[in-house]
Amino acid sequence: MYFTTCLTLFLSPNQGFMLNYELLLQENKTWAADMLKADPDFFNKLSELQTPEYLWIGCSDSRVPANQITGTMPGEIFVHRNVANLVVNTDVNVLSVLDFAVNHLKVKHVIVCGHYGCGGIKAAISNNDFKPVLNMWLRNIKDVYRIHRSELDLLQDDDKKTNRLVELNVMEQVFNLAKTSIIQRAWKNEQRPDLHGWVYGLKDGLIKPVYEMKAGTHIDALYEYDNL
Ligand code: CO
């Protein structure tokens, strides 16, 4: 055992000492066996095809796992997560996910789900220099604050300010989705997907819908393409 000084060790009843990350692999075996017990065909079916109806764009925060908090199973939600659930129009990652989900998986709903107490939102409100890469990302949230400054500046309580910006940020990200030609083309040709802005409560586990945009909704004409 070379690693004993720097890594935490756990005693496993079956295999003696295990490195802590190995517990994840152990748990995976148990989970896969349980799934097969409930439905012997579960993995066969899923390995052939995924037909999720939902695209989830959520925060990377470890406390907001899309499937668990919505009671859904593998295969039901296509997921993209990043810090503070942003839809940035130069982000190849989120746009690739959106393109694939809308044009290939044909999802019916796109959900942007933020969460109260979001660390990314708090960081964006602060004046701290988080160094280049995080500063670049958080700038998008500062821009949302600026758009809603007249409302947010009135809130004295820091938590209230953070949580209202969480809601407004989710709404702005729904707008950002609607500004893409990916969404506008799908709206024009297939009258889907509907867009949803939700906020998850870390303290009660409940999701609050805060904004909804039905397929085909008109947005600021400046952003609407007429030759889709
Ligand atoms: Co967060």
GROMACS .gro file of C-alpha atoms and ligand atoms in nm:
model
  229
    1MET     CA    1   0.000   0.000   0.000
    2TYR     CA    2   0.178   0.308  -0.125
    3PHE     CA    3  -0.105   0.554  -0.091
    4THR     CA    4  -0.200   0.517   0.272
    5THR     CA    5  -0.048   0.845   0.384
    6CYS     CA    6  -0.239   1.073   0.150
    7LEU     CA    7  -0.565   0.898   0.070
    8THR     CA    8  -0.851   0.814   0.298
    9LEU     CA    9  -0.913   0.444   0.332
   10PHE     CA   10  -1.238   0.273   0.407
   11LEU     CA   11  -1.289  -0.075   0.536
   12SER     CA   12  -1.510  -0.275   0.306
   13PRO     CA   13  -1.666  -0.590   0.448
   14ASN     CA   14  -1.607  -0.774   0.120
   15GLN     CA   15  -1.276  -0.656  -0.011
   16GLY     CA   16  -1.074  -0.533   0.281
   17PHE     CA   17  -0.937  -0.180   0.243
   18MET     CA   18  -1.077   0.031  -0.040
   19LEU     CA   19  -0.969   0.370  -0.166
   20ASN     CA   20  -1.261   0.610  -0.127
   21TYR     CA   21  -1.323   0.658  -0.499
   22GLU     CA   22  -1.341   0.282  -0.538
   23LEU     CA   23  -1.658   0.292  -0.332
   24LEU     CA   24  -1.824   0.461  -0.628
   25LEU     CA   25  -1.739   0.168  -0.852
   26GLN     CA   26  -1.859  -0.072  -0.586
   27GLU     CA   27  -2.188   0.116  -0.555
   28ASN     CA   28  -2.222   0.113  -0.932
   29LYS     CA   29  -2.213  -0.267  -0.936
   30THR     CA   30  -2.483  -0.279  -0.671
   31TRP     CA   31  -2.697  -0.027  -0.859
   32ALA     CA   32  -2.667  -0.210  -1.192
   33ALA     CA   33  -2.765  -0.537  -1.024
   34ASP     CA   34  -3.066  -0.373  -0.857
   35MET     CA   35  -3.183  -0.226  -1.187
   36LEU     CA   36  -3.160  -0.564  -1.356
   37LYS     CA   37  -3.354  -0.722  -1.074
   38ALA     CA   38  -3.638  -0.474  -1.128
   39ASP     CA   39  -3.628  -0.500  -1.508
   40PRO     CA   40  -3.402  -0.761  -1.671
   41ASP     CA   41  -3.435  -0.578  -2.005
   42PHE     CA   42  -3.356  -0.230  -1.868
   43PHE     CA   43  -3.006  -0.184  -2.008
   44ASN     CA   44  -3.081  -0.369  -2.333
   45LYS     CA   45  -3.363  -0.126  -2.408
   46LEU     CA   46  -3.166   0.185  -2.314
   47SER     CA   47  -2.853   0.083  -2.502
   48GLU     CA   48  -3.053   0.066  -2.826
   49LEU     CA   49  -3.222   0.404  -2.809
   50GLN     CA   50  -3.270   0.718  -2.603
   51THR     CA   51  -3.592   0.913  -2.654
   52PRO     CA   52  -3.592   1.182  -2.387
   53GLU     CA   53  -3.865   1.445  -2.408
   54TYR     CA   54  -3.672   1.698  -2.204
   55LEU     CA   55  -3.350   1.890  -2.229
   56TRP     CA   56  -3.231   2.008  -1.889
   57ILE     CA   57  -2.987   2.298  -1.863
   58GLY     CA   58  -2.893   2.315  -1.498
   59CYS     CA   59  -2.622   2.430  -1.260
   60SER     CA   60  -2.320   2.204  -1.208
   61ASP     CA   61  -2.384   2.224  -0.832
   62SER     CA   62  -2.361   1.871  -0.688
   63ARG     CA   63  -2.682   1.924  -0.490
   64VAL     CA   64  -2.904   1.963  -0.796
   65PRO     CA   65  -2.904   1.629  -0.983
   66ALA     CA   66  -3.164   1.648  -1.262
   67ASN     CA   67  -3.291   1.291  -1.250
   68GLN     CA   68  -3.314   1.255  -0.873
   69ILE     CA   69  -3.504   1.576  -0.805
   70THR     CA   70  -3.756   1.509  -1.083
   71GLY     CA   71  -3.805   1.140  -1.008
   72THR     CA   72  -3.694   1.045  -1.358
   73MET     CA   73  -3.489   0.753  -1.483
   74PRO     CA   74  -3.188   0.720  -1.713
   75GLY     CA   75  -3.314   0.784  -2.067
   76GLU     CA   76  -3.574   1.043  -1.971
   77ILE     CA   77  -3.379   1.370  -1.956
   78PHE     CA   78  -3.097   1.493  -2.179
   79VAL     CA   79  -2.871   1.699  -1.953
   80HIS     CA   80  -2.630   1.989  -1.986
   81ARG     CA   81  -2.489   2.153  -1.675
   82ASN     CA   82  -2.255   2.445  -1.621
   83VAL     CA   83  -2.183   2.704  -1.354
   84ALA     CA   84  -2.509   2.897  -1.292
   85ASN     CA   85  -2.697   2.732  -1.583
   86LEU     CA   86  -2.606   2.981  -1.854
   87VAL     CA   87  -2.698   2.978  -2.222
   88VAL     CA   88  -2.414   3.177  -2.378
   89ASN     CA   89  -2.446   3.237  -2.750
   90THR     CA   90  -2.076   3.176  -2.817
   91ASP     CA   91  -2.057   2.859  -2.607
   92VAL     CA   92  -2.008   2.571  -2.851
   93ASN     CA   93  -2.078   2.323  -2.573
   94VAL     CA   94  -2.427   2.437  -2.475
   95LEU     CA   95  -2.524   2.510  -2.837
   96SER     CA   96  -2.413   2.164  -2.951
   97VAL     CA   97  -2.622   2.007  -2.679
   98LEU     CA   98  -2.918   2.227  -2.775
   99ASP     CA   99  -2.880   2.147  -3.145
  100PHE     CA  100  -2.861   1.774  -3.081
  101ALA     CA  101  -3.151   1.773  -2.836
  102VAL     CA  102  -3.380   1.983  -3.057
  103ASN     CA  103  -3.294   1.855  -3.403
  104HIS     CA  104  -3.205   1.490  -3.341
  105LEU     CA  105  -3.372   1.388  -3.016
  106LYS     CA  106  -3.672   1.612  -3.093
  107VAL     CA  107  -3.727   1.712  -2.730
  108LYS     CA  108  -4.061   1.873  -2.650
  109HIS     CA  109  -3.940   2.086  -2.361
  110VAL     CA  110  -3.622   2.270  -2.270
  111ILE     CA  111  -3.588   2.344  -1.901
  112VAL     CA  112  -3.342   2.592  -1.757
  113CYS     CA  113  -3.319   2.511  -1.388
  114GLY     CA  114  -3.134   2.738  -1.147
  115HIS     CA  115  -3.126   2.701  -0.772
  116TYR     CA  116  -3.158   2.937  -0.478
  117GLY     CA  117  -2.830   3.009  -0.304
  118CYS     CA  118  -2.632   2.951  -0.625
  119GLY     CA  119  -2.260   3.011  -0.565
  120GLY     CA  120  -2.208   3.130  -0.923
  121ILE     CA  121  -2.473   3.398  -0.881
  122LYS     CA  122  -2.325   3.508  -0.546
  123ALA     CA  123  -1.979   3.527  -0.702
  124ALA     CA  124  -2.110   3.743  -0.987
  125ILE     CA  125  -2.268   3.989  -0.743
  126SER     CA  126  -1.939   4.026  -0.556
  127ASN     CA  127  -1.651   4.244  -0.670
  128ASN     CA  128  -1.394   3.974  -0.619
  129ASP     CA  129  -1.147   3.897  -0.898
  130PHE     CA  130  -1.186   3.524  -0.965
  131LYS     CA  131  -0.912   3.539  -1.234
  132PRO     CA  132  -0.961   3.516  -1.609
  133VAL     CA  133  -1.166   3.211  -1.688
  134LEU     CA  134  -1.421   3.243  -1.409
  135ASN     CA  135  -1.436   3.620  -1.456
  136MET     CA  136  -1.526   3.561  -1.822
  137TRP     CA  137  -1.806   3.325  -1.731
  138LEU     CA  138  -1.944   3.531  -1.443
  139ARG     CA  139  -1.950   3.844  -1.659
  140ASN     CA  140  -2.261   3.701  -1.827
  141ILE     CA  141  -2.438   3.705  -1.490
  142LYS     CA  142  -2.321   4.060  -1.412
  143ASP     CA  143  -2.486   4.163  -1.740
  144VAL     CA  144  -2.813   4.010  -1.620
  145TYR     CA  145  -2.781   4.208  -1.297
  146ARG     CA  146  -2.728   4.530  -1.493
  147ILE     CA  147  -3.044   4.472  -1.699
  148HIS     CA  148  -3.244   4.437  -1.376
  149ARG     CA  149  -3.043   4.680  -1.162
  150SER     CA  150  -3.338   4.902  -1.070
  151GLU     CA  151  -3.518   4.608  -0.907
  152LEU     CA  152  -3.215   4.434  -0.754
  153ASP     CA  153  -3.053   4.743  -0.602
  154LEU     CA  154  -3.364   4.791  -0.387
  155LEU     CA  155  -3.306   4.459  -0.211
  156GLN     CA  156  -3.091   4.516   0.099
  157ASP     CA  157  -3.072   4.156   0.217
  158ASP     CA  158  -2.792   3.967   0.042
  159ASP     CA  159  -2.979   3.636   0.027
  160LYS     CA  160  -3.289   3.802  -0.116
  161LYS     CA  161  -3.076   3.978  -0.376
  162THR     CA  162  -2.902   3.652  -0.471
  163ASN     CA  163  -3.224   3.458  -0.493
  164ARG     CA  164  -3.404   3.718  -0.703
  165LEU     CA  165  -3.107   3.727  -0.940
  166VAL     CA  166  -3.126   3.347  -0.957
  167GLU     CA  167  -3.484   3.383  -1.083
  168LEU     CA  168  -3.405   3.667  -1.323
  169ASN     CA  169  -3.102   3.479  -1.455
  170VAL     CA  170  -3.315   3.176  -1.536
  171MET     CA  171  -3.557   3.403  -1.721
  172GLU     CA  172  -3.275   3.565  -1.920
  173GLN     CA  173  -3.138   3.223  -2.015
  174VAL     CA  174  -3.483   3.129  -2.149
  175PHE     CA  175  -3.467   3.448  -2.360
  176ASN     CA  176  -3.120   3.345  -2.475
  177LEU     CA  177  -3.260   3.012  -2.593
  178ALA     CA  178  -3.538   3.189  -2.783
  179LYS     CA  179  -3.281   3.412  -2.954
  180THR     CA  180  -3.110   3.114  -3.120
  181SER     CA  181  -3.194   3.011  -3.476
  182ILE     CA  182  -3.198   2.651  -3.344
  183ILE     CA  183  -3.506   2.723  -3.133
  184GLN     CA  184  -3.668   2.961  -3.381
  185ARG     CA  185  -3.640   2.709  -3.667
  186ALA     CA  186  -3.794   2.431  -3.454
  187TRP     CA  187  -4.075   2.666  -3.349
  188LYS     CA  188  -4.147   2.755  -3.710
  189ASN     CA  189  -4.136   2.402  -3.850
  190GLU     CA  190  -4.253   2.183  -3.563
  191GLN     CA  191  -4.416   2.409  -3.301
  192ARG     CA  192  -4.184   2.282  -3.029
  193PRO     CA  193  -4.011   2.290  -2.784
  194ASP     CA  194  -4.170   2.488  -2.505
  195LEU     CA  195  -3.917   2.666  -2.286
  196HIS     CA  196  -3.931   2.664  -1.906
  197GLY     CA  197  -3.746   2.856  -1.637
  198TRP     CA  198  -3.740   2.679  -1.301
  199VAL     CA  199  -3.566   2.735  -0.969
  200TYR     CA  200  -3.486   2.454  -0.726
  201GLY     CA  201  -3.485   2.515  -0.352
  202LEU     CA  202  -3.186   2.359  -0.175
  203LYS     CA  203  -3.366   2.403   0.157
  204ASP     CA  204  -3.693   2.227   0.071
  205GLY     CA  205  -3.615   2.021  -0.238
  206LEU     CA  206  -3.897   2.184  -0.430
  207ILE     CA  207  -3.888   2.327  -0.782
  208LYS     CA  208  -4.061   2.660  -0.845
  209PRO     CA  209  -4.156   2.740  -1.205
  210VAL     CA  210  -4.074   3.109  -1.257
  211TYR     CA  211  -4.107   3.159  -1.630
  212GLU     CA  212  -4.253   2.987  -1.934
  213MET     CA  213  -4.229   3.055  -2.304
  214LYS     CA  214  -4.453   2.851  -2.534
  215ALA     CA  215  -4.324   2.746  -2.876
  216GLY     CA  216  -4.380   3.025  -3.127
  217THR     CA  217  -4.373   3.312  -2.877
  218HIS     CA  218  -4.258   3.637  -3.034
  219ILE     CA  219  -3.956   3.802  -2.876
  220ASP     CA  220  -3.791   4.138  -2.943
  221ALA     CA  221  -3.808   4.169  -3.325
  222LEU     CA  222  -3.437   4.246  -3.339
  223TYR     CA  223  -3.363   3.883  -3.255
  224GLU     CA  224  -3.617   3.718  -3.486
  225TYR     CA  225  -3.482   3.562  -3.805
  226ASP     CA  226  -3.713   3.588  -4.106
  227ASN     CA  227  -3.531   3.353  -4.343
  228LEU     CA  228  -3.509   3.039  -4.131
  229CO      CO  229  -2.530   2.698  -0.873
   0.00000   0.00000   0.00000
